[in-house]
Structures are given as structure tokens and as C-alpha cells.
Amino acid sequence: MVALQIGVNTAITAGLVAVVGQSFGALSRCAGTFNLAVGASVTLGGYLFLAIIRSGAGFELALLGTTVACVLLGCLVELLVQRPLRRTGGGELPMLLGSLAIYLIVENSVSAIWGQRILSFRSGVSERVQFVGVSVTLRQILLLISCLLVYVSVELWLRRTTVGKKVRAVGDNRGLASLVGIDADRVSLIVAGVGFGTAGVAGILIGWEVDLRPQMGFYWLLSGTVAMVVGGSSRATGVLGAALGVSLVQNLVAYVAGSEWASPATYLLLILFLWWRPNRHADRSLLGTP
Amino acid sequence: MATYLLHLAVMVALYILLAQSLNLMMGYTGLLSLCQGAFFGIGAYIAAGLSLNGVQDLLVSVLVCAVGGWLGAWAFSLPLIRIGGGYFVIFTLGVQALVISALRNFVGLTNGPLGIGGIQRGTLAGVEIPSDGPLLIFAVILAALVHWLLRRILRSPVGSTLKAIREDEAFAESLGYDSVAFKRHIFSLGAAIAACAGGVYARYTTFIEPGSFELSESIVILTMVILGGLGSLRGAAAGALLLVILPELLRVIGVSSSAFASLRQVVYGCIILLCLLAWPRGLMGEIGVGELQPRRLR
């Protein structure tokens, strides 16, 4: 029974980690550097949704408003920060630092506006379902389905549509993609919008299951980073498989040693994997290497 | 007022140490580290442990902190052989988060989130330090000593080698320099300096808790280095001076203490952006941020 319950908890956490890891992976691969501002979009998504809901608007309007705001944030970050930094030709570090600065500004603005208090919008479908001794709420089932829907939609967009193929082309070789007529700047703008929008939706889903804290983006960003680094973005199942692995470790550690050790286990996993992982793999993955 | 100014002066001296430590790693060797706050914390907790166990000599305490910081960084620096560029930054983020989690969770050792109080100011040459004044003098002398030591190192052939590694690691290696060994030593030396600052900080505040050494602290140090300019010892010191004093203006204009920490970080984020986009060499940098040459992500 305990194993089954851990399995269910793992699946729910993995869904959230996979969505964050996927948006982080898509953005990072297209830009050729890690985009830490994804963490800010996760935080902003959760808080904006809460603010809109509390203002009396309905669920659909809150979802739409939050997603649009996060897409706009992504586009603004790309147009005002990442693109000018890319054009300076300084490589990946300035862009990474730029994304860190955006993360700082957004996260601390959220903290200044809403305060450090833990907030929550965990409401709605909270009936528990008992199935072979495993307890799960309807909300968690809906959450898992939502995560899978978002993940599969973005994967299909990346792999099956023309724009998605252009995104992958720019990610593989920006210069070559430009040579064959792909507007790399436009593609980067689209990816920024989709990546930040997805991260914002992830923020809503996280807020639905876990409480909101201004620093929540950092934890989910690092969890998503582990999934992205371990799983890579070469195959659709890469990030998802790695997210399952990361979440399993978190839940097992929480069960054995206590929930306060779940986060350190994630960080340790990240360090150990980066340690062990030879840099020649770069964006390839254990699960996704062709 | 005098107490407040004394506090600012101590913090300036400590942040100069911290900024110099990161500047050595980032400005001279190209290692963008986001875990200086963690090593600052390791030093502070070592000093607190020593104080509570009867070791009150400030010099001994700072030396032990330096050794502790060096050893911790040396252990974490082993993966340097495998990772570079953006991956190294993510790695240091992981180290920062792991160290803070450890400080929070090893309650028996660190008293967890409640922190450790009752730390003694300590003694110097057997004489008890009666007030914060002598601690300020000690911190200033320590900062000056580190400045002098770094200047000696950076003006020696070692400094040239570090710059060669920063500019073109492959080329430096082709000349026979073991770039990984150099980077490990610099990473460890930077951590040791940060731990020294932590040791003095614990003696000065007499109370420490994990929240004082979080990622935000590492970002403060990073902002100081970027604002001051990479590859300039004087720049790092100027950046530290400015960024300790400037945010105090937020208090003057009446920002509440609850929002102060958040707004301070917003200001730091804006400064980083401004420097990246319009002022890459900062106040007196030798190179711009865009001139660091990390390995490509893909």
C-alpha cells in the first residue's frame, strides 16, 4: 500500500516537474543557454492566478489572463533582454545573467506586492477517492491529467508543427537555420512566449496542489533543471522519464527521512548528475541520446 | 547614529572581502559562481561552533574558517573537470541550495532555522574584544590583507595564467597549463576568503541563521562584482562600498522593513540588467561580462 501511495504521489509531482522542465528545456535549447527566468514565470503564474480569482473573476478568465500575462513576460524578456544580449555576441553567460536578473526582479516584486506569507487557492474538487488502499483527491487526478495534456500538447507542437521544427532547427544550429531562411529571432520570440506561458500554467497547477510562496519558482526551477539535464530534450519521453525519476527520489526520501529532506535530495541529485555527466553529452541525455 | 555608521563600515569591509573572493573567481578565471553566500555561511557556522566550544581567539577562528571553506570548496570543485559555462552556474546554484538546506535540516548541529545565538566576540592576543570598534579594525585589516595578497598573486605569473585560462582555456592548456587544477585552486581560495568573512560576521553579529546566507546573498555579491567591473580589485571594492550604502536610501525614502529586502533585490536585478545591456565593464572593469568565454551549451 505504501509503495502504491508513493507511486501516486510520484506521478503527481512528476507531472509538475515535467512541465517546468519541458519549458525550461525548450527555452534553453533554443537560446543556447539556461534561462533562469522560467522560475519567475512559475511564481508569477501562481500569484497572478490567485489575484485574478480573488478579484471575483471566473476560473477560465483567470487561466486565460495568467497565461497571456506570462506569454507577454516571455516576449518582453526576449525582446528587451535576451535579443540585445545575443546581438552583443558575448555568448551564453550574459544571457544567463540577464535571465537571472529577470528572475530576481519578478520574484522579489511578487514578494513585495503579496508579502512573504504562504498563500493558497487549494479549493474546489477535494473529495477523496480510495482505490486499492491508495488515497487520492479528485483535484490531484485532474492535476495529473492537466499536466499530461500540457506536456503532450507542447511536445506535439515542438515535433509535429512547422514552427516546432524551426524551433528545433534554431536550437541545433542558429547560424545554419538563418542561412536556410528561418527567421531565428522570430522563432526565439515564439519559444519565449510558449515557454513562459507553459511555465505560468505550471505555476497555476503547482499552486493548485501546493501552497504559494514567492521563492517557489527556485525550487521548481531546480527540479525542472534536473529533469531537463538528465532527460535532455532530444526525445519526447526524456524530460518526462527524468521527472518521474526525480520525483520518485523526492518521495522516497520524504517517506524515509522526512519531507524536509526532499529538496536537499533534489539538489544533491543535480550536483551528482552534473558531476558524473560528462560535458560531451551537452544537450544529449541518458534517456534521449539517439 | 554612530552605531549605525559602525555597522555600515563593518558590512562594507566584509562585503569587500566577499566581492574580492568572487572577483578572483569570475573576473580573473571566468568562473561564474552563485554559491559564495553558502561559503560565507559555512565560515559563519564554523566560527559559531568554535565560539560555543570555547575557542575564542579571533585569529585562530578566522584561520579555521578559511581552512573549512577551502576544504568544502575543494570537495565541491571536483566536478570542475567535467563541467563549464552554464552548467557550472547551475552546479553552483545546486551547491548553494544544498548547503542552505543542510544548515536548516541538521538541527542537532546548526539549530536549524532558529539559528545560533550567544556567539562571543572573541579575543585578540588574549585580550577580550569589548565592543564592535576593534572588530571593525580587524575586518578592515583583513580586507586590506586579502587585497594585498590577491594583488601579489594576480601580478605574478599565476595571475597571467589565470587570465589566459579566462580568455582561452584550450590555448592555455596547449601551453601546458593544467587549467582544471588552476580553477580548483582559485575556486577553493575564493571560498576560503568568503568563509573568513563569514567567520568575522558571526563574531560581529553574535547570532546567525541560515536565512542570512541564501541565494540572495550570493546575488548581492555577484552584483557588487558586476557593478564594480570584472577583473579589477579596486572595482570589486568600489562595488561593495556602493551596494552596501545605496540600498540604505530605500530606508530613507520610507520603505517598510518588510518590503526592504525584496526591493533591494529588485534594485540589484535592475543593476545587473543595466550593466549587461549598457555598461558591461561597470565602474572600472578590465573586461566586460560578455568577454568571458564559457564553453557552449550545445
Coordinates of N, CA and C in Angstrom, one line a residue, chain A residues 67-268:
Chain A
T67 N -2.1 33.1 -18.3 CA -1.3 32.6 -19.4 C -0.9 33.7 -20.3
V68 N -1.8 34.6 -20.6 CA -1.5 35.7 -21.5 C -0.4 36.6 -20.9
A69 N -0.5 36.9 -19.6 CA 0.5 37.7 -18.9 C 1.9 37.0 -18.9
C70 N 1.9 35.7 -18.7 CA 3.2 35.0 -18.7 C 3.8 35.0 -20.1
V71 N 2.9 34.8 -21.1 CA 3.4 34.8 -22.5 C 4.0 36.2 -22.8
L72 N 3.3 37.3 -22.4 CA 3.8 38.6 -22.6 C 5.1 38.8 -21.9
L73 N 5.2 38.3 -20.7 CA 6.5 38.5 -20.0 C 7.6 37.8 -20.8
G74 N 7.4 36.6 -21.3 CA 8.4 35.9 -22.1 C 8.8 36.7 -23.3
C75 N 7.8 37.3 -24.0 CA 8.1 38.1 -25.2 C 8.9 39.3 -24.8
L76 N 8.5 40.0 -23.7 CA 9.3 41.2 -23.3 C 10.7 40.8 -22.9
V77 N 10.9 39.7 -22.2 CA 12.2 39.3 -21.8 C 13.1 39.0 -23.1
E78 N 12.5 38.4 -24.0 CA 13.2 38.1 -25.3 C 13.5 39.3 -26.0
L79 N 12.5 40.2 -26.2 CA 12.8 41.5 -27.0 C 13.7 42.5 -26.3
L80 N 13.5 42.6 -25.0 CA 14.3 43.7 -24.3 C 15.6 43.3 -23.6
V81 N 15.7 42.0 -23.4 CA 16.9 41.5 -22.7 C 17.7 40.5 -23.5
Q82 N 17.1 39.4 -23.8 CA 17.8 38.3 -24.5 C 18.3 38.6 -25.9
R83 N 17.4 39.2 -26.7 CA 17.8 39.5 -28.1 C 19.0 40.6 -28.1
P84 N 18.9 41.7 -27.4 CA 20.0 42.6 -27.4 C 21.3 42.0 -26.9
L85 N 21.2 41.1 -25.8 CA 22.4 40.4 -25.3 C 23.0 39.5 -26.3
R86 N 22.1 38.8 -27.1 CA 22.5 37.8 -28.1 C 23.3 38.6 -29.2
R87 N 22.8 39.8 -29.5 CA 23.4 40.6 -30.6 C 24.8 41.1 -30.2
T88 N 25.1 41.2 -28.9 CA 26.4 41.7 -28.5 C 27.4 40.6 -28.8
G89 N 27.0 39.4 -29.0 CA 27.9 38.3 -29.3 C 28.7 37.9 -28.1
G90 N 28.2 38.1 -27.0 CA 29.0 37.8 -25.7 C 28.9 36.3 -25.3
G91 N 28.1 35.5 -26.1 CA 28.0 34.1 -25.7 C 26.9 33.9 -24.6
E92 N 26.9 32.8 -24.0 CA 25.8 32.4 -23.1 C 25.7 33.0 -21.8
L93 N 26.9 33.4 -21.2 CA 26.9 33.9 -19.8 C 26.1 35.2 -19.6
P94 N 26.3 36.2 -20.5 CA 25.5 37.4 -20.3 C 24.0 37.1 -20.4
M95 N 23.6 36.2 -21.3 CA 22.1 35.9 -21.4 C 21.7 35.2 -20.2
L96 N 22.5 34.3 -19.6 CA 22.2 33.6 -18.4 C 22.0 34.6 -17.2
L97 N 23.0 35.5 -17.2 CA 22.9 36.5 -16.1 C 21.7 37.4 -16.3
G98 N 21.3 37.7 -17.6 CA 20.2 38.5 -17.9 C 18.9 37.8 -17.4
S99 N 18.8 36.5 -17.6 CA 17.7 35.7 -17.1 C 17.6 35.7 -15.6
L100 N 18.8 35.7 -15.0 CA 18.9 35.7 -13.5 C 18.3 37.0 -13.0
A101 N 18.7 38.1 -13.7 CA 18.2 39.4 -13.2 C 16.7 39.5 -13.3
I102 N 16.2 39.0 -14.4 CA 14.7 39.0 -14.6 C 14.1 38.2 -13.5
Y103 N 14.7 37.0 -13.2 CA 14.1 36.2 -12.1 C 14.1 37.0 -10.8
L104 N 15.2 37.7 -10.5 CA 15.3 38.5 -9.3 C 14.2 39.5 -9.2
I105 N 14.1 40.2 -10.4 CA 13.1 41.4 -10.4 C 11.7 40.9 -10.2
V106 N 11.3 39.8 -11.0 CA 9.9 39.4 -10.9 C 9.6 38.7 -9.5
E107 N 10.5 37.8 -9.1 CA 10.2 37.1 -7.8 C 10.2 38.1 -6.7
N108 N 11.1 39.0 -6.6 CA 11.0 40.0 -5.5 C 9.9 41.0 -5.6
S109 N 9.5 41.3 -6.8 CA 8.3 42.2 -7.0 C 7.1 41.4 -6.5
V110 N 7.0 40.2 -6.8 CA 5.9 39.3 -6.2 C 5.9 39.4 -4.7
S111 N 7.1 39.2 -4.2 CA 7.3 39.2 -2.7 C 6.9 40.6 -2.1
A112 N 7.3 41.7 -2.8 CA 7.0 43.0 -2.3 C 5.5 43.3 -2.4
I113 N 4.8 42.7 -3.4 CA 3.4 43.0 -3.6 C 2.6 42.1 -2.6
W114 N 2.8 40.8 -2.7 CA 2.0 39.9 -1.9 C 2.5 39.5 -0.5
G115 N 3.8 39.9 -0.3 CA 4.4 39.6 1.0 C 5.0 38.2 1.1
Q116 N 5.6 37.9 2.2 CA 6.3 36.6 2.3 C 5.3 35.5 2.8
R117 N 4.1 35.9 3.1 CA 3.1 34.9 3.7 C 2.8 33.8 2.7
I118 N 2.6 32.6 3.2 CA 2.2 31.5 2.4 C 0.7 31.6 2.0
L119 N 0.4 31.6 0.7 CA -0.9 31.8 0.2 C -1.4 30.5 -0.4
S120 N -2.7 30.4 -0.6 CA -3.2 29.1 -1.1 C -4.5 29.4 -1.9
F121 N -4.7 28.7 -3.0 CA -6.0 28.6 -3.6 C -6.5 27.2 -3.8
R122 N -6.0 26.3 -2.9 CA -6.4 24.9 -3.0 C -7.9 24.8 -2.6
S123 N -8.7 24.8 -3.6 CA -10.1 24.7 -3.4 C -10.8 23.8 -4.5
G124 N -12.1 23.7 -4.4 CA -12.8 23.0 -5.5 C -12.8 21.5 -5.1
V125 N -12.5 20.7 -6.1 CA -12.7 19.3 -6.0 C -11.8 18.7 -5.0
S126 N -12.2 18.4 -3.8 CA -11.3 17.9 -2.8 C -11.8 16.6 -2.2
E127 N -12.8 16.0 -2.9 CA -13.3 14.7 -2.4 C -12.2 13.6 -2.6
R128 N -12.1 12.8 -1.6 CA -11.0 11.7 -1.7 C -11.6 10.5 -2.4
V129 N -10.7 9.9 -3.1 CA -11.0 8.6 -3.8 C -10.1 7.6 -3.2
Q130 N -10.7 6.5 -2.7 CA -9.9 5.3 -2.2 C -9.9 4.3 -3.3
F131 N -8.7 3.8 -3.7 CA -8.6 2.8 -4.7 C -7.4 1.9 -4.3
V132 N -7.7 0.6 -4.1 CA -6.8 -0.4 -3.5 C -5.9 0.2 -2.4
G133 N -6.5 0.9 -1.5 CA -5.8 1.4 -0.4 C -5.0 2.7 -0.6
V134 N -5.1 3.2 -1.8 CA -4.4 4.4 -2.1 C -5.4 5.6 -2.1
S135 N -5.0 6.6 -1.4 CA -5.9 7.8 -1.2 C -5.4 8.9 -2.2
V136 N -6.4 9.4 -3.0 CA -6.0 10.5 -3.9 C -7.3 11.4 -4.0
T137 N -7.0 12.7 -4.1 CA -8.2 13.6 -4.3 C -8.5 13.7 -5.8
L138 N -9.7 14.1 -6.1 CA -10.1 14.3 -7.4 C -9.3 15.5 -8.0
R139 N -8.9 16.4 -7.2 CA -8.1 17.5 -7.6 C -6.8 17.0 -8.2
Q140 N -6.2 16.1 -7.4 CA -4.9 15.5 -7.9 C -5.0 14.8 -9.2
I141 N -6.1 14.1 -9.4 CA -6.3 13.4 -10.6 C -6.4 14.4 -11.8
L142 N -7.2 15.4 -11.5 CA -7.4 16.5 -12.6 C -6.0 17.1 -12.9
L143 N -5.3 17.3 -11.8 CA -3.9 17.9 -11.9 C -3.0 17.1 -12.8
L144 N -3.0 15.8 -12.6 CA -2.2 14.9 -13.3 C -2.6 14.9 -14.8
I145 N -3.9 14.9 -15.0 CA -4.4 14.9 -16.4 C -4.0 16.2 -17.1
S146 N -4.1 17.3 -16.3 CA -3.8 18.7 -16.9 C -2.3 18.7 -17.3
C147 N -1.5 18.2 -16.4 CA 0.0 18.2 -16.6 C 0.3 17.4 -17.9
L148 N -0.3 16.2 -18.0 CA -0.1 15.4 -19.2 C -0.6 16.1 -20.4
L149 N -1.7 16.8 -20.3 CA -2.3 17.5 -21.5 C -1.3 18.6 -22.0
V150 N -0.8 19.4 -21.0 CA 0.1 20.5 -21.3 C 1.4 19.9 -21.9
Y151 N 1.9 18.9 -21.3 CA 3.2 18.3 -21.7 C 3.1 17.7 -23.1
V152 N 2.0 16.9 -23.4 CA 1.8 16.3 -24.7 C 1.6 17.4 -25.7
S153 N 0.8 18.4 -25.4 CA 0.5 19.5 -26.4 C 1.8 20.2 -26.8
V154 N 2.6 20.6 -25.8 CA 3.8 21.3 -26.2 C 4.8 20.4 -27.0
E155 N 4.8 19.1 -26.6 CA 5.7 18.1 -27.3 C 5.2 18.0 -28.8
L156 N 3.9 17.9 -28.9 CA 3.4 17.7 -30.3 C 3.7 19.0 -31.1
W157 N 3.5 20.2 -30.4 CA 3.8 21.4 -31.1 C 5.3 21.5 -31.5
L158 N 6.1 21.0 -30.7 CA 7.6 21.1 -31.0 C 8.0 20.1 -32.1
R159 N 7.3 19.0 -32.1 CA 7.7 17.9 -33.0 C 6.9 17.7 -34.3
R160 N 5.7 18.2 -34.3 CA 4.9 17.9 -35.4 C 4.5 19.2 -36.3
T161 N 4.7 20.4 -35.7 CA 4.3 21.6 -36.5 C 5.5 22.1 -37.1
T162 N 5.3 23.0 -38.2 CA 6.4 23.6 -38.9 C 7.2 24.5 -38.0
V163 N 6.4 25.3 -37.2 CA 7.1 26.2 -36.2 C 8.0 25.4 -35.2
G164 N 7.4 24.3 -34.8 CA 8.2 23.5 -33.8 C 9.5 23.0 -34.4
K165 N 9.4 22.6 -35.7 CA 10.6 22.1 -36.4 C 11.6 23.2 -36.5
K166 N 11.1 24.4 -36.8 CA 12.0 25.6 -36.9 C 12.7 25.8 -35.5
V167 N 11.9 25.7 -34.5 CA 12.4 25.8 -33.1 C 13.6 24.9 -32.9
R168 N 13.4 23.6 -33.3 CA 14.5 22.7 -33.1 C 15.7 22.9 -34.0
A169 N 15.4 23.5 -35.2 CA 16.5 23.8 -36.1 C 17.3 24.9 -35.5
V170 N 16.7 25.9 -35.0 CA 17.4 27.1 -34.4 C 18.2 26.6 -33.2
G171 N 17.6 25.7 -32.4 CA 18.3 25.1 -31.3 C 19.5 24.4 -31.7
D172 N 19.4 23.6 -32.8 CA 20.5 22.8 -33.2 C 21.7 23.6 -33.7
N173 N 21.3 24.6 -34.6 CA 22.4 25.5 -35.2 C 21.7 26.7 -35.6
R174 N 21.9 27.8 -34.8 CA 21.2 29.0 -35.1 C 21.7 29.6 -36.5
G175 N 23.0 29.6 -36.7 CA 23.6 30.2 -37.9 C 23.1 29.5 -39.1
L176 N 23.1 28.2 -39.1 CA 22.7 27.4 -40.2 C 21.2 27.6 -40.5
A177 N 20.4 27.6 -39.4 CA 19.0 27.8 -39.6 C 18.7 29.2 -40.3
S178 N 19.5 30.2 -39.9 CA 19.3 31.5 -40.5 C 19.7 31.4 -42.0
L179 N 20.7 30.7 -42.3 CA 21.2 30.5 -43.7 C 20.1 29.9 -44.6
V180 N 19.3 29.0 -44.0 CA 18.3 28.4 -44.9 C 17.0 29.1 -44.9
G181 N 17.0 30.3 -44.3 CA 15.8 31.2 -44.4 C 14.9 31.3 -43.2
I182 N 15.3 30.6 -42.1 CA 14.5 30.6 -40.9 C 14.8 31.9 -40.2
D183 N 13.7 32.6 -39.8 CA 13.9 33.9 -39.0 C 14.1 33.5 -37.6
A184 N 15.4 33.4 -37.2 CA 15.8 32.8 -35.9 C 15.3 33.7 -34.7
D185 N 15.3 35.0 -35.0 CA 14.8 36.0 -33.9 C 13.3 35.7 -33.7
R186 N 12.5 35.6 -34.8 CA 11.1 35.4 -34.6 C 10.8 34.0 -33.9
V187 N 11.6 33.0 -34.3 CA 11.4 31.7 -33.6 C 11.7 31.8 -32.1
S188 N 12.8 32.5 -31.8 CA 13.1 32.7 -30.4 C 12.0 33.4 -29.6
L189 N 11.4 34.4 -30.3 CA 10.3 35.1 -29.7 C 9.1 34.2 -29.4
I190 N 8.8 33.3 -30.4 CA 7.7 32.4 -30.2 C 8.0 31.4 -29.1
V191 N 9.2 30.9 -29.1 CA 9.6 29.9 -28.0 C 9.5 30.6 -26.6
A192 N 10.0 31.9 -26.6 CA 9.9 32.6 -25.3 C 8.5 32.7 -24.8
G193 N 7.6 33.0 -25.7 CA 6.2 33.2 -25.4 C 5.6 31.8 -24.9
V194 N 5.9 30.8 -25.7 CA 5.3 29.4 -25.3 C 6.0 28.9 -24.0
G195 N 7.3 29.1 -23.9 CA 8.0 28.6 -22.7 C 7.5 29.3 -21.4
F196 N 7.4 30.6 -21.5 CA 7.0 31.3 -20.3 C 5.5 31.1 -20.0
G197 N 4.7 30.9 -21.1 CA 3.3 30.6 -20.9 C 3.1 29.3 -20.2
T198 N 3.9 28.3 -20.7 CA 3.8 26.9 -20.1 C 4.2 27.0 -18.7
A199 N 5.3 27.7 -18.4 CA 5.8 27.8 -17.0 C 4.7 28.5 -16.1
G200 N 4.0 29.5 -16.7 CA 3.0 30.1 -15.9 C 1.8 29.2 -15.6
V201 N 1.5 28.3 -16.6 CA 0.4 27.3 -16.4 C 0.9 26.3 -15.3
A202 N 2.2 26.0 -15.4 CA 2.8 25.1 -14.3 C 2.7 25.7 -13.0
G203 N 2.9 27.1 -12.9 CA 2.7 27.8 -11.6 C 1.3 27.7 -11.1
I204 N 0.3 27.8 -12.0 CA -1.1 27.6 -11.5 C -1.3 26.2 -11.0
L205 N -0.8 25.2 -11.7 CA -1.0 23.8 -11.3 C -0.3 23.6 -10.0
I206 N 0.9 24.1 -9.8 CA 1.6 23.9 -8.6 C 0.8 24.6 -7.4
G207 N 0.3 25.8 -7.7 CA -0.5 26.5 -6.7 C -1.7 25.7 -6.3
W208 N -2.2 25.0 -7.3 CA -3.5 24.2 -7.0 C -3.2 23.1 -6.0
E209 N -2.0 22.5 -6.1 CA -1.6 21.4 -5.3 C -0.8 21.7 -4.0
V210 N 0.1 22.7 -4.2 CA 1.0 23.1 -3.1 C 0.7 24.6 -2.8
D211 N 1.1 25.0 -1.6 CA 0.9 26.4 -1.3 C 1.8 27.3 -2.1
L212 N 1.4 28.6 -2.2 CA 2.3 29.6 -2.9 C 3.2 30.3 -2.0
R213 N 4.5 30.4 -2.4 CA 5.5 31.1 -1.7 C 6.3 31.9 -2.7
P214 N 6.7 33.1 -2.5 CA 7.4 33.9 -3.5 C 8.7 33.1 -4.0
Q215 N 9.3 32.3 -3.2 CA 10.5 31.6 -3.6 C 10.2 30.3 -4.3
M216 N 9.0 29.9 -4.5 CA 8.7 28.6 -5.0 C 9.3 28.4 -6.4
G217 N 9.4 29.4 -7.2 CA 10.0 29.3 -8.5 C 11.4 28.6 -8.5
F218 N 12.2 29.0 -7.5 CA 13.5 28.5 -7.5 C 13.6 27.0 -7.3
Y219 N 12.8 26.5 -6.4 CA 12.7 25.0 -6.1 C 12.3 24.3 -7.4
W220 N 11.2 24.7 -8.0 CA 10.6 24.0 -9.1 C 11.6 24.2 -10.3
L221 N 12.2 25.3 -10.4 CA 13.2 25.5 -11.5 C 14.3 24.5 -11.4
L222 N 14.9 24.3 -10.1 CA 16.0 23.4 -10.0 C 15.5 21.9 -10.2
S223 N 14.3 21.6 -9.8 CA 13.7 20.3 -10.0 C 13.6 20.1 -11.6
G224 N 13.0 21.1 -12.2 CA 12.9 21.0 -13.7 C 14.2 21.0 -14.4
T225 N 15.2 21.6 -13.8 CA 16.6 21.6 -14.4 C 17.1 20.2 -14.3
V226 N 16.9 19.5 -13.2 CA 17.4 18.2 -13.1 C 16.8 17.3 -14.1
A227 N 15.4 17.5 -14.3 CA 14.7 16.7 -15.3 C 15.2 17.0 -16.7
M228 N 15.5 18.3 -17.0 CA 15.9 18.6 -18.3 C 17.3 18.2 -18.6
V229 N 18.2 18.3 -17.6 CA 19.6 17.9 -17.7 C 19.7 16.4 -17.9
V230 N 19.0 15.7 -17.0 CA 19.1 14.2 -17.0 C 18.3 13.7 -18.3
G231 N 17.2 14.2 -18.5 CA 16.4 13.7 -19.7 C 16.7 14.3 -21.0
G232 N 17.3 15.5 -21.0 CA 17.6 16.1 -22.3 C 16.3 16.5 -23.0
S233 N 16.5 17.0 -24.2 CA 15.3 17.4 -25.0 C 15.2 16.7 -26.4
S234 N 16.1 15.7 -26.5 CA 16.2 15.0 -27.8 C 14.9 14.1 -28.0
R235 N 14.4 13.6 -27.0 CA 13.2 12.7 -27.2 C 12.1 13.2 -26.3
A236 N 10.9 12.9 -26.8 CA 9.7 13.4 -26.1 C 9.6 12.8 -24.7
T237 N 10.1 11.6 -24.5 CA 10.0 10.9 -23.2 C 11.1 11.3 -22.3
G238 N 12.1 12.0 -22.8 CA 13.3 12.3 -22.0 C 13.0 13.0 -20.7
V239 N 12.4 14.2 -20.8 CA 12.1 15.0 -19.6 C 11.1 14.3 -18.7
L240 N 10.1 13.7 -19.3 CA 9.1 13.0 -18.6 C 9.6 11.9 -17.8
G241 N 10.5 11.1 -18.4 CA 11.1 9.9 -17.7 C 12.0 10.4 -16.6
A242 N 12.8 11.5 -16.8 CA 13.7 12.0 -15.8 C 12.9 12.6 -14.7
A243 N 11.7 13.3 -15.0 CA 10.9 13.9 -14.0 C 10.3 12.8 -13.1
L244 N 10.0 11.7 -13.7 CA 9.5 10.5 -12.8 C 10.6 10.1 -11.9
G245 N 11.8 10.0 -12.4 CA 12.9 9.6 -11.6 C 13.2 10.5 -10.4
V246 N 13.2 11.8 -10.8 CA 13.5 12.9 -9.7 C 12.4 12.8 -8.7
S247 N 11.1 12.7 -9.1 CA 10.0 12.7 -8.2 C 10.0 11.5 -7.3
L248 N 10.4 10.4 -7.9 CA 10.5 9.1 -7.1 C 11.5 9.3 -6.0
V249 N 12.7 9.9 -6.3 CA 13.7 10.1 -5.3 C 13.2 11.0 -4.2
Q250 N 12.5 12.1 -4.6 CA 11.9 13.1 -3.7 C 11.0 12.4 -2.7
N251 N 10.1 11.6 -3.3 CA 9.0 11.0 -2.5 C 9.6 9.9 -1.6
L252 N 10.5 9.1 -2.1 CA 11.2 8.1 -1.3 C 11.9 8.7 -0.1
V253 N 12.7 9.8 -0.4 CA 13.4 10.4 0.6 C 12.5 11.0 1.7
A254 N 11.4 11.6 1.2 CA 10.4 12.2 2.1 C 9.8 11.1 3.0
Y255 N 9.6 10.0 2.4 CA 9.0 8.8 3.2 C 10.0 8.3 4.3
V256 N 11.2 8.1 3.8 CA 12.2 7.5 4.7 C 12.8 8.5 5.7
A257 N 13.1 9.7 5.3 CA 13.9 10.6 6.1 C 13.0 11.8 6.6
G258 N 11.9 12.1 6.0 CA 11.1 13.2 6.3 C 11.0 14.2 5.1
S259 N 9.9 14.9 5.1 CA 9.7 15.8 3.9 C 10.7 16.9 3.8
E260 N 11.3 17.3 4.9 CA 12.3 18.4 4.8 C 13.6 18.0 4.1
W261 N 13.7 16.7 3.8 CA 14.9 16.2 3.1 C 14.7 16.0 1.6
A262 N 13.4 16.3 1.2 CA 13.1 16.0 -0.2 C 13.8 17.1 -1.1
S263 N 13.8 18.3 -0.7 CA 14.5 19.4 -1.5 C 16.0 19.1 -1.6
P264 N 16.7 18.9 -0.4 CA 18.1 18.6 -0.5 C 18.5 17.4 -1.4
A265 N 17.6 16.4 -1.4 CA 17.8 15.3 -2.2 C 17.8 15.7 -3.7
T266 N 16.9 16.6 -4.0 CA 16.9 17.1 -5.4 C 18.2 17.8 -5.8
Y267 N 18.6 18.7 -4.9 CA 19.8 19.5 -5.1 C 21.0 18.5 -5.2
L268 N 21.1 17.5 -4.3 CA 22.2 16.6 -4.4 C 22.2 15.8 -5.7

